[in-house]
JSON list of C-alpha atoms in Angstrom, two decimals:
[
{"chain": "A", "resi": 64, "resn": "MET", "atom": "CA", "xyz": [7.08, 16.17, 9.58]},
{"chain": "A", "resi": 65, "resn": "SER", "atom": "CA", "xyz": [8.68, 13.24, 11.35]},
{"chain": "A", "resi": 66, "resn": "ALA", "atom": "CA", "xyz": [12.37, 12.98, 11.75]},
{"chain": "A", "resi": 67, "resn": "PRO", "atom": "CA", "xyz": [13.91, 10.96, 8.89]},
{"chain": "A", "resi": 68, "resn": "ILE", "atom": "CA", "xyz": [15.65, 7.84, 10.30]},
{"chain": "A", "resi": 69, "resn": "ASN", "atom": "CA", "xyz": [18.40, 8.04, 7.17]},
{"chain": "A", "resi": 70, "resn": "SER", "atom": "CA", "xyz": [20.22, 11.26, 7.90]},
{"chain": "A", "resi": 71, "resn": "ASN", "atom": "CA", "xyz": [21.81, 10.88, 4.55]},
{"chain": "A", "resi": 72, "resn": "ALA", "atom": "CA", "xyz": [18.70, 10.92, 2.78]},
{"chain": "A", "resi": 73, "resn": "SER", "atom": "CA", "xyz": [18.31, 13.90, 0.21]},
{"chain": "A", "resi": 74, "resn": "SER", "atom": "CA", "xyz": [14.45, 14.10, 0.28]},
{"chain": "A", "resi": 75, "resn": "GLU", "atom": "CA", "xyz": [12.36, 15.12, 3.24]},
{"chain": "A", "resi": 76, "resn": "GLN", "atom": "CA", "xyz": [10.74, 11.68, 4.58]},
{"chain": "A", "resi": 77, "resn": "ILE", "atom": "CA", "xyz": [7.82, 10.65, 6.43]},
{"chain": "A", "resi": 78, "resn": "ILE", "atom": "CA", "xyz": [8.99, 7.93, 8.76]},
{"chain": "A", "resi": 79, "resn": "GLU", "atom": "CA", "xyz": [10.54, 8.69, 11.88]},
{"chain": "A", "resi": 80, "resn": "HIS", "atom": "CA", "xyz": [12.80, 6.59, 13.54]},
{"chain": "A", "resi": 81, "resn": "HIS", "atom": "CA", "xyz": [11.53, 3.14, 15.32]},
{"chain": "A", "resi": 82, "resn": "PRO", "atom": "CA", "xyz": [13.73, 0.69, 17.20]},
{"chain": "A", "resi": 83, "resn": "VAL", "atom": "CA", "xyz": [12.57, -2.05, 14.75]},
{"chain": "A", "resi": 84, "resn": "LYS", "atom": "CA", "xyz": [14.81, -1.23, 11.93]},
{"chain": "A", "resi": 85, "resn": "PRO", "atom": "CA", "xyz": [14.47, -4.38, 9.14]},
{"chain": "A", "resi": 86, "resn": "GLY", "atom": "CA", "xyz": [17.57, -5.63, 7.41]},
{"chain": "A", "resi": 87, "resn": "CYS", "atom": "CA", "xyz": [17.49, -6.47, 3.73]},
{"chain": "A", "resi": 88, "resn": "ARG", "atom": "CA", "xyz": [17.01, -10.26, 4.91]},
{"chain": "A", "resi": 89, "resn": "GLU", "atom": "CA", "xyz": [13.89, -9.23, 6.92]},
{"chain": "A", "resi": 90, "resn": "LEU", "atom": "CA", "xyz": [12.63, -6.74, 4.35]},
{"chain": "A", "resi": 91, "resn": "PHE", "atom": "CA", "xyz": [12.92, -9.79, 1.69]},
{"chain": "A", "resi": 92, "resn": "MET", "atom": "CA", "xyz": [11.34, -12.26, 3.70]},
{"chain": "A", "resi": 93, "resn": "GLY", "atom": "CA", "xyz": [8.71, -10.18, 5.12]},
{"chain": "A", "resi": 94, "resn": "PHE", "atom": "CA", "xyz": [7.59, -9.37, 1.39]},
{"chain": "A", "resi": 95, "resn": "PHE", "atom": "CA", "xyz": [8.31, -12.95, 0.12]},
{"chain": "A", "resi": 96, "resn": "ILE", "atom": "CA", "xyz": [5.74, -14.27, 2.58]},
{"chain": "A", "resi": 97, "resn": "LEU", "atom": "CA", "xyz": [3.24, -11.29, 1.75]},
{"chain": "A", "resi": 98, "resn": "GLY", "atom": "CA", "xyz": [3.53, -12.34, -1.66]},
{"chain": "A", "resi": 99, "resn": "LEU", "atom": "CA", "xyz": [3.42, -15.89, -1.35]},
{"chain": "A", "resi": 100, "resn": "THR", "atom": "CA", "xyz": [0.06, -15.37, 0.78]},
{"chain": "A", "resi": 101, "resn": "GLY", "atom": "CA", "xyz": [-1.51, -12.57, -0.51]},
{"chain": "A", "resi": 102, "resn": "PHE", "atom": "CA", "xyz": [-4.62, -12.95, -3.02]},
{"chain": "A", "resi": 103, "resn": "GLY", "atom": "CA", "xyz": [-6.47, -10.09, -4.77]},
{"chain": "A", "resi": 104, "resn": "GLY", "atom": "CA", "xyz": [-6.06, -6.99, -2.22]},
{"chain": "A", "resi": 105, "resn": "VAL", "atom": "CA", "xyz": [-2.65, -7.36, -0.68]},
{"chain": "A", "resi": 106, "resn": "LEU", "atom": "CA", "xyz": [-2.60, -4.01, 1.12]},
{"chain": "A", "resi": 107, "resn": "PRO", "atom": "CA", "xyz": [-4.71, -4.95, 4.49]},
{"chain": "A", "resi": 108, "resn": "MET", "atom": "CA", "xyz": [-2.20, -7.84, 4.79]},
{"chain": "A", "resi": 109, "resn": "ALA", "atom": "CA", "xyz": [0.69, -5.39, 4.23]},
{"chain": "A", "resi": 110, "resn": "ARG", "atom": "CA", "xyz": [-0.46, -3.08, 6.63]},
{"chain": "A", "resi": 111, "resn": "ARG", "atom": "CA", "xyz": [-0.99, -5.88, 9.15]},
{"chain": "A", "resi": 112, "resn": "MET", "atom": "CA", "xyz": [2.54, -7.00, 8.47]},
{"chain": "A", "resi": 113, "resn": "ILE", "atom": "CA", "xyz": [3.96, -3.45, 8.71]},
{"chain": "A", "resi": 114, "resn": "VAL", "atom": "CA", "xyz": [2.06, -1.78, 11.23]},
{"chain": "A", "resi": 115, "resn": "GLU", "atom": "CA", "xyz": [0.79, -4.62, 13.46]},
{"chain": "A", "resi": 116, "resn": "LYS", "atom": "CA", "xyz": [3.01, -7.49, 13.47]},
{"chain": "A", "resi": 117, "resn": "LYS", "atom": "CA", "xyz": [6.64, -6.17, 12.37]},
{"chain": "A", "resi": 118, "resn": "ASN", "atom": "CA", "xyz": [6.27, -2.59, 13.95]},
{"chain": "A", "resi": 119, "resn": "TRP", "atom": "CA", "xyz": [8.29, -0.96, 11.16]},
{"chain": "A", "resi": 120, "resn": "LEU", "atom": "CA", "xyz": [5.69, 2.02, 11.01]},
{"chain": "A", "resi": 121, "resn": "ASN", "atom": "CA", "xyz": [2.77, 3.33, 12.98]},
{"chain": "A", "resi": 122, "resn": "GLY", "atom": "CA", "xyz": [-0.69, 3.69, 11.44]},
{"chain": "A", "resi": 123, "resn": "ASP", "atom": "CA", "xyz": [-0.05, 7.14, 10.62]},
{"chain": "A", "resi": 124, "resn": "GLU", "atom": "CA", "xyz": [3.37, 6.52, 8.78]},
{"chain": "A", "resi": 125, "resn": "PHE", "atom": "CA", "xyz": [1.65, 3.75, 6.99]},
{"chain": "A", "resi": 126, "resn": "THR", "atom": "CA", "xyz": [-1.09, 5.67, 5.74]},
{"chain": "A", "resi": 127, "resn": "GLU", "atom": "CA", "xyz": [1.03, 9.00, 4.52]},
{"chain": "A", "resi": 128, "resn": "LEU", "atom": "CA", "xyz": [3.44, 6.43, 2.69]},
{"chain": "A", "resi": 129, "resn": "LEU", "atom": "CA", "xyz": [0.74, 4.70, 1.05]},
{"chain": "A", "resi": 130, "resn": "GLY", "atom": "CA", "xyz": [-0.85, 8.06, -0.06]},
{"chain": "A", "resi": 131, "resn": "LEU", "atom": "CA", "xyz": [2.46, 8.72, -1.65]},
{"chain": "A", "resi": 132, "resn": "CYS", "atom": "CA", "xyz": [2.63, 5.30, -3.19]},
{"chain": "A", "resi": 133, "resn": "GLN", "atom": "CA", "xyz": [-0.86, 5.54, -4.82]},
{"chain": "A", "resi": 134, "resn": "PHE", "atom": "CA", "xyz": [0.11, 8.99, -6.22]},
{"chain": "A", "resi": 135, "resn": "LEU", "atom": "CA", "xyz": [3.22, 7.25, -8.29]},
{"chain": "A", "resi": 136, "resn": "PRO", "atom": "CA", "xyz": [2.75, 5.39, -11.27]},
{"chain": "A", "resi": 137, "resn": "GLY", "atom": "CA", "xyz": [2.55, 1.80, -10.73]},
{"chain": "A", "resi": 138, "resn": "GLY", "atom": "CA", "xyz": [1.15, -0.59, -8.46]},
{"chain": "A", "resi": 139, "resn": "ASN", "atom": "CA", "xyz": [0.44, 0.48, -4.75]},
{"chain": "A", "resi": 140, "resn": "ILE", "atom": "CA", "xyz": [2.13, -2.47, -3.03]},
{"chain": "A", "resi": 141, "resn": "ILE", "atom": "CA", "xyz": [5.04, -2.41, -5.56]},
{"chain": "A", "resi": 142, "resn": "ASN", "atom": "CA", "xyz": [5.56, 1.28, -4.86]},
{"chain": "A", "resi": 143, "resn": "LEU", "atom": "CA", "xyz": [5.43, 0.31, -0.93]},
{"chain": "A", "resi": 144, "resn": "SER", "atom": "CA", "xyz": [7.79, -2.09, -0.89]},
{"chain": "A", "resi": 145, "resn": "VAL", "atom": "CA", "xyz": [10.27, -0.25, -3.05]},
{"chain": "A", "resi": 146, "resn": "ALA", "atom": "CA", "xyz": [9.74, 3.03, -0.75]},
{"chain": "A", "resi": 147, "resn": "LEU", "atom": "CA", "xyz": [10.07, 1.09, 2.45]},
{"chain": "A", "resi": 148, "resn": "GLY", "atom": "CA", "xyz": [13.23, -1.12, 1.31]},
{"chain": "A", "resi": 149, "resn": "ASN", "atom": "CA", "xyz": [14.55, 2.21, 0.25]},
{"chain": "A", "resi": 150, "resn": "GLU", "atom": "CA", "xyz": [13.76, 4.02, 3.51]},
{"chain": "A", "resi": 151, "resn": "PHE", "atom": "CA", "xyz": [15.29, 1.42, 5.55]},
{"chain": "A", "resi": 152, "resn": "GLN", "atom": "CA", "xyz": [18.05, -0.20, 3.59]},
{"chain": "A", "resi": 153, "resn": "GLY", "atom": "CA", "xyz": [18.73, 2.32, 0.55]},
{"chain": "A", "resi": 154, "resn": "LEU", "atom": "CA", "xyz": [19.14, 0.40, -2.92]},
{"chain": "A", "resi": 155, "resn": "ARG", "atom": "CA", "xyz": [19.88, -2.98, -1.17]},
{"chain": "A", "resi": 156, "resn": "GLY", "atom": "CA", "xyz": [16.53, -2.93, 0.87]},
{"chain": "A", "resi": 157, "resn": "ALA", "atom": "CA", "xyz": [14.43, -1.67, -2.07]},
{"chain": "A", "resi": 158, "resn": "LEU", "atom": "CA", "xyz": [15.67, -4.47, -4.19]},
{"chain": "A", "resi": 159, "resn": "ALA", "atom": "CA", "xyz": [15.29, -7.12, -1.68]},
{"chain": "A", "resi": 160, "resn": "ALA", "atom": "CA", "xyz": [11.77, -5.95, -0.77]},
{"chain": "A", "resi": 161, "resn": "ILE", "atom": "CA", "xyz": [10.65, -5.91, -4.27]},
{"chain": "A", "resi": 162, "resn": "PHE", "atom": "CA", "xyz": [12.38, -9.45, -5.17]},
{"chain": "A", "resi": 163, "resn": "GLY", "atom": "CA", "xyz": [10.74, -10.75, -2.13]},
{"chain": "A", "resi": 164, "resn": "LEU", "atom": "CA", "xyz": [7.45, -9.53, -3.25]},
{"chain": "A", "resi": 165, "resn": "ILE", "atom": "CA", "xyz": [7.57, -10.83, -6.83]},
{"chain": "A", "resi": 166, "resn": "LEU", "atom": "CA", "xyz": [9.43, -13.77, -6.66]},
{"chain": "A", "resi": 167, "resn": "ALA", "atom": "CA", "xyz": [6.75, -16.39, -5.64]},
{"chain": "A", "resi": 168, "resn": "PRO", "atom": "CA", "xyz": [3.65, -14.68, -7.36]},
{"chain": "A", "resi": 169, "resn": "THR", "atom": "CA", "xyz": [5.78, -14.62, -10.58]},
{"chain": "A", "resi": 170, "resn": "ALA", "atom": "CA", "xyz": [6.44, -18.63, -10.25]},
{"chain": "A", "resi": 171, "resn": "ILE", "atom": "CA", "xyz": [2.97, -19.43, -9.26]},
{"chain": "A", "resi": 172, "resn": "VAL", "atom": "CA", "xyz": [1.31, -17.06, -12.12]},
{"chain": "A", "resi": 173, "resn": "VAL", "atom": "CA", "xyz": [3.35, -18.73, -14.86]},
{"chain": "A", "resi": 174, "resn": "CYS", "atom": "CA", "xyz": [2.33, -22.44, -13.40]},
{"chain": "A", "resi": 175, "resn": "LEU", "atom": "CA", "xyz": [-1.32, -21.45, -12.82]},
{"chain": "A", "resi": 176, "resn": "GLY", "atom": "CA", "xyz": [-1.46, -19.72, -16.34]},
{"chain": "A", "resi": 177, "resn": "VAL", "atom": "CA", "xyz": [-0.43, -23.10, -18.19]},
{"chain": "A", "resi": 178, "resn": "VAL", "atom": "CA", "xyz": [-3.20, -25.28, -15.84]},
{"chain": "A", "resi": 179, "resn": "TYR", "atom": "CA", "xyz": [-5.66, -22.13, -16.43]},
{"chain": "A", "resi": 180, "resn": "ALA", "atom": "CA", "xyz": [-5.10, -22.19, -20.30]},
{"chain": "A", "resi": 181, "resn": "ARG", "atom": "CA", "xyz": [-6.04, -26.09, -20.15]},
{"chain": "A", "resi": 182, "resn": "TYR", "atom": "CA", "xyz": [-8.97, -25.76, -17.48]},
{"chain": "A", "resi": 183, "resn": "GLN", "atom": "CA", "xyz": [-10.69, -22.50, -18.47]},
{"chain": "A", "resi": 184, "resn": "ASN", "atom": "CA", "xyz": [-14.20, -23.27, -19.31]},
{"chain": "A", "resi": 185, "resn": "ASP", "atom": "CA", "xyz": [-14.61, -25.56, -16.20]},
{"chain": "A", "resi": 186, "resn": "PRO", "atom": "CA", "xyz": [-17.61, -24.48, -14.04]},
{"chain": "A", "resi": 187, "resn": "ILE", "atom": "CA", "xyz": [-15.58, -25.18, -10.77]},
{"chain": "A", "resi": 188, "resn": "VAL", "atom": "CA", "xyz": [-12.71, -22.95, -12.12]},
{"chain": "A", "resi": 189, "resn": "GLU", "atom": "CA", "xyz": [-14.96, -19.86, -12.82]},
{"chain": "A", "resi": 190, "resn": "HIS", "atom": "CA", "xyz": [-16.78, -20.18, -9.39]},
{"chain": "A", "resi": 191, "resn": "LEU", "atom": "CA", "xyz": [-13.32, -20.39, -7.77]},
{"chain": "A", "resi": 192, "resn": "PHE", "atom": "CA", "xyz": [-12.41, -17.10, -9.37]},
{"chain": "A", "resi": 193, "resn": "ALA", "atom": "CA", "xyz": [-15.55, -15.38, -8.47]},
{"chain": "A", "resi": 194, "resn": "GLY", "atom": "CA", "xyz": [-15.12, -16.19, -4.63]},
{"chain": "A", "resi": 195, "resn": "LEU", "atom": "CA", "xyz": [-11.58, -15.15, -4.58]},
{"chain": "A", "resi": 196, "resn": "ALA", "atom": "CA", "xyz": [-12.83, -11.67, -6.23]},
{"chain": "A", "resi": 197, "resn": "ALA", "atom": "CA", "xyz": [-15.72, -11.15, -3.43]},
{"chain": "A", "resi": 198, "resn": "GLY", "atom": "CA", "xyz": [-12.72, -12.11, -0.61]},
{"chain": "A", "resi": 199, "resn": "ALA", "atom": "CA", "xyz": [-10.53, -9.44, -2.15]},
{"chain": "A", "resi": 200, "resn": "ALA", "atom": "CA", "xyz": [-13.24, -6.88, -2.19]},
{"chain": "A", "resi": 201, "resn": "GLY", "atom": "CA", "xyz": [-13.92, -7.52, 1.44]},
{"chain": "A", "resi": 202, "resn": "LEU", "atom": "CA", "xyz": [-10.29, -7.06, 2.55]},
{"chain": "A", "resi": 203, "resn": "LEU", "atom": "CA", "xyz": [-10.02, -3.92, 0.48]},
{"chain": "A", "resi": 204, "resn": "LEU", "atom": "CA", "xyz": [-13.21, -2.54, 2.57]},
{"chain": "A", "resi": 205, "resn": "SER", "atom": "CA", "xyz": [-11.48, -3.65, 5.62]},
{"chain": "A", "resi": 206, "resn": "THR", "atom": "CA", "xyz": [-8.02, -1.59, 5.09]},
{"chain": "A", "resi": 207, "resn": "GLY", "atom": "CA", "xyz": [-10.10, 1.43, 4.18]},
{"chain": "A", "resi": 208, "resn": "ILE", "atom": "CA", "xyz": [-12.07, 1.55, 7.23]},
{"chain": "A", "resi": 209, "resn": "LYS", "atom": "CA", "xyz": [-8.76, 0.73, 9.16]},
{"chain": "A", "resi": 210, "resn": "MET", "atom": "CA", "xyz": [-6.92, 3.80, 7.57]},
{"chain": "A", "resi": 211, "resn": "LEU", "atom": "CA", "xyz": [-10.16, 6.11, 8.29]},
{"chain": "A", "resi": 212, "resn": "LEU", "atom": "CA", "xyz": [-9.60, 5.36, 12.33]},
{"chain": "A", "resi": 213, "resn": "PRO", "atom": "CA", "xyz": [-6.66, 7.78, 12.56]},
{"chain": "A", "resi": 214, "resn": "LEU", "atom": "CA", "xyz": [-9.13, 10.65, 10.97]},
{"chain": "A", "resi": 215, "resn": "LYS", "atom": "CA", "xyz": [-11.50, 10.13, 13.50]},
{"chain": "A", "resi": 216, "resn": "GLY", "atom": "CA", "xyz": [-12.57, 13.66, 14.54]},
{"chain": "A", "resi": 217, "resn": "LYS", "atom": "CA", "xyz": [-10.42, 15.43, 11.81]},
{"chain": "A", "resi": 218, "resn": "TRP", "atom": "CA", "xyz": [-13.35, 16.76, 9.95]},
{"chain": "A", "resi": 219, "resn": "LEU", "atom": "CA", "xyz": [-11.14, 18.77, 7.49]},
{"chain": "A", "resi": 220, "resn": "GLN", "atom": "CA", "xyz": [-9.34, 15.45, 6.25]},
{"chain": "A", "resi": 221, "resn": "LEU", "atom": "CA", "xyz": [-12.50, 13.48, 6.29]},
{"chain": "A", "resi": 222, "resn": "THR", "atom": "CA", "xyz": [-14.23, 16.00, 3.90]},
{"chain": "A", "resi": 223, "resn": "ILE", "atom": "CA", "xyz": [-11.02, 15.58, 1.44]},
{"chain": "A", "resi": 224, "resn": "VAL", "atom": "CA", "xyz": [-11.10, 12.04, 1.66]},
{"chain": "A", "resi": 225, "resn": "ILE", "atom": "CA", "xyz": [-15.30, 12.05, 1.29]},
{"chain": "A", "resi": 226, "resn": "VAL", "atom": "CA", "xyz": [-14.77, 14.49, -2.11]},
{"chain": "A", "resi": 227, "resn": "GLY", "atom": "CA", "xyz": [-12.40, 12.35, -3.41]},
{"chain": "A", "resi": 228, "resn": "ILE", "atom": "CA", "xyz": [-14.28, 9.21, -3.09]},
{"chain": "A", "resi": 229, "resn": "ILE", "atom": "CA", "xyz": [-17.33, 11.02, -4.55]},
{"chain": "A", "resi": 230, "resn": "ALA", "atom": "CA", "xyz": [-14.97, 12.32, -7.53]},
{"chain": "A", "resi": 231, "resn": "ILE", "atom": "CA", "xyz": [-13.46, 8.98, -8.16]},
{"chain": "A", "resi": 232, "resn": "ALA", "atom": "CA", "xyz": [-16.32, 6.42, -7.56]},
{"chain": "A", "resi": 233, "resn": "GLY", "atom": "CA", "xyz": [-19.38, 8.21, -8.16]},
{"chain": "A", "resi": 234, "resn": "LEU", "atom": "CA", "xyz": [-18.40, 11.00, -10.76]},
{"chain": "A", "resi": 235, "resn": "ARG", "atom": "CA", "xyz": [-15.80, 8.57, -12.39]},
{"chain": "A", "resi": 236, "resn": "LEU", "atom": "CA", "xyz": [-13.23, 11.29, -12.75]},
{"chain": "A", "resi": 237, "resn": "PRO", "atom": "CA", "xyz": [-9.88, 10.15, -13.25]},
{"chain": "A", "resi": 238, "resn": "MET", "atom": "CA", "xyz": [-7.88, 9.19, -10.25]},
{"chain": "A", "resi": 239, "resn": "LEU", "atom": "CA", "xyz": [-4.81, 11.59, -11.36]},
{"chain": "A", "resi": 240, "resn": "LEU", "atom": "CA", "xyz": [-6.84, 14.43, -12.01]},
{"chain": "A", "resi": 241, "resn": "VAL", "atom": "CA", "xyz": [-8.53, 14.21, -8.46]},
{"chain": "A", "resi": 242, "resn": "MET", "atom": "CA", "xyz": [-5.10, 13.80, -6.80]},
{"chain": "A", "resi": 243, "resn": "LEU", "atom": "CA", "xyz": [-3.81, 16.77, -8.75]},
{"chain": "A", "resi": 244, "resn": "VAL", "atom": "CA", "xyz": [-6.65, 18.80, -7.62]},
{"chain": "A", "resi": 245, "resn": "LEU", "atom": "CA", "xyz": [-7.04, 17.74, -3.80]},
{"chain": "A", "resi": 246, "resn": "ALA", "atom": "CA", "xyz": [-3.25, 17.15, -3.11]},
{"chain": "A", "resi": 247, "resn": "PRO", "atom": "CA", "xyz": [-2.72, 20.66, -3.07]},
{"chain": "A", "resi": 248, "resn": "VAL", "atom": "CA", "xyz": [-6.11, 21.83, -1.42]},
{"chain": "A", "resi": 249, "resn": "SER", "atom": "CA", "xyz": [-5.13, 19.34, 1.27]},
{"chain": "A", "resi": 250, "resn": "ILE", "atom": "CA", "xyz": [-1.68, 20.56, 1.68]},
{"chain": "A", "resi": 251, "resn": "PHE", "atom": "CA", "xyz": [-2.91, 24.07, 1.74]},
{"chain": "A", "resi": 252, "resn": "LEU", "atom": "CA", "xyz": [-5.78, 23.43, 4.43]},
{"chain": "A", "resi": 253, "resn": "PHE", "atom": "CA", "xyz": [-3.42, 21.67, 6.53]},
{"chain": "A", "resi": 254, "resn": "TRP", "atom": "CA", "xyz": [-0.98, 24.61, 6.40]},
{"chain": "A", "resi": 255, "resn": "ARG", "atom": "CA", "xyz": [-3.98, 27.02, 7.12]},
{"chain": "A", "resi": 256, "resn": "SER", "atom": "CA", "xyz": [-4.70, 25.07, 10.12]},
{"chain": "A", "resi": 257, "resn": "GLN", "atom": "CA", "xyz": [-1.36, 24.72, 11.53]},
{"chain": "A", "resi": 258, "resn": "GLN", "atom": "CA", "xyz": [-1.30, 28.72, 11.70]}
]
């Protein structure tokens, strides 16, 4: 595990110290822009912002934090914003990040809901939403590939990933069940490989 950036934290953390430590304003604005520009799958944009543009985390830290956020109930990006905000600025950072993320989309969805209720049967509107769904699927696939790159040559971890994909996508097993089985197996195998 990396050294925590918050020495007062009560739980073990996965984020090492970075020269770029965002304040509440930066967290709010980063997630506000993310919430304002993200359509469908926001995770690719979140990774680009957090890892590549802002350098708040490195690729491995992002993958580890996202893995934790996927295990928790709720939306992955919501959990990620709260976890990241809390990590850097505590409760104020968590609130800044989550409010930044949801402010613009909430206002936009309310307005679009009113418009959609009136024009939902229009063929142009139907085609628009079909195109947005295809774009979101492509962004998610791109993020999945980028998240697999750090595992290149790590056959044990890749095997766990492949088993998880087969169990969830192929066998249609519940994700919680798969995570409850694979998480301890993965931890055990990692522990054994370190000895």
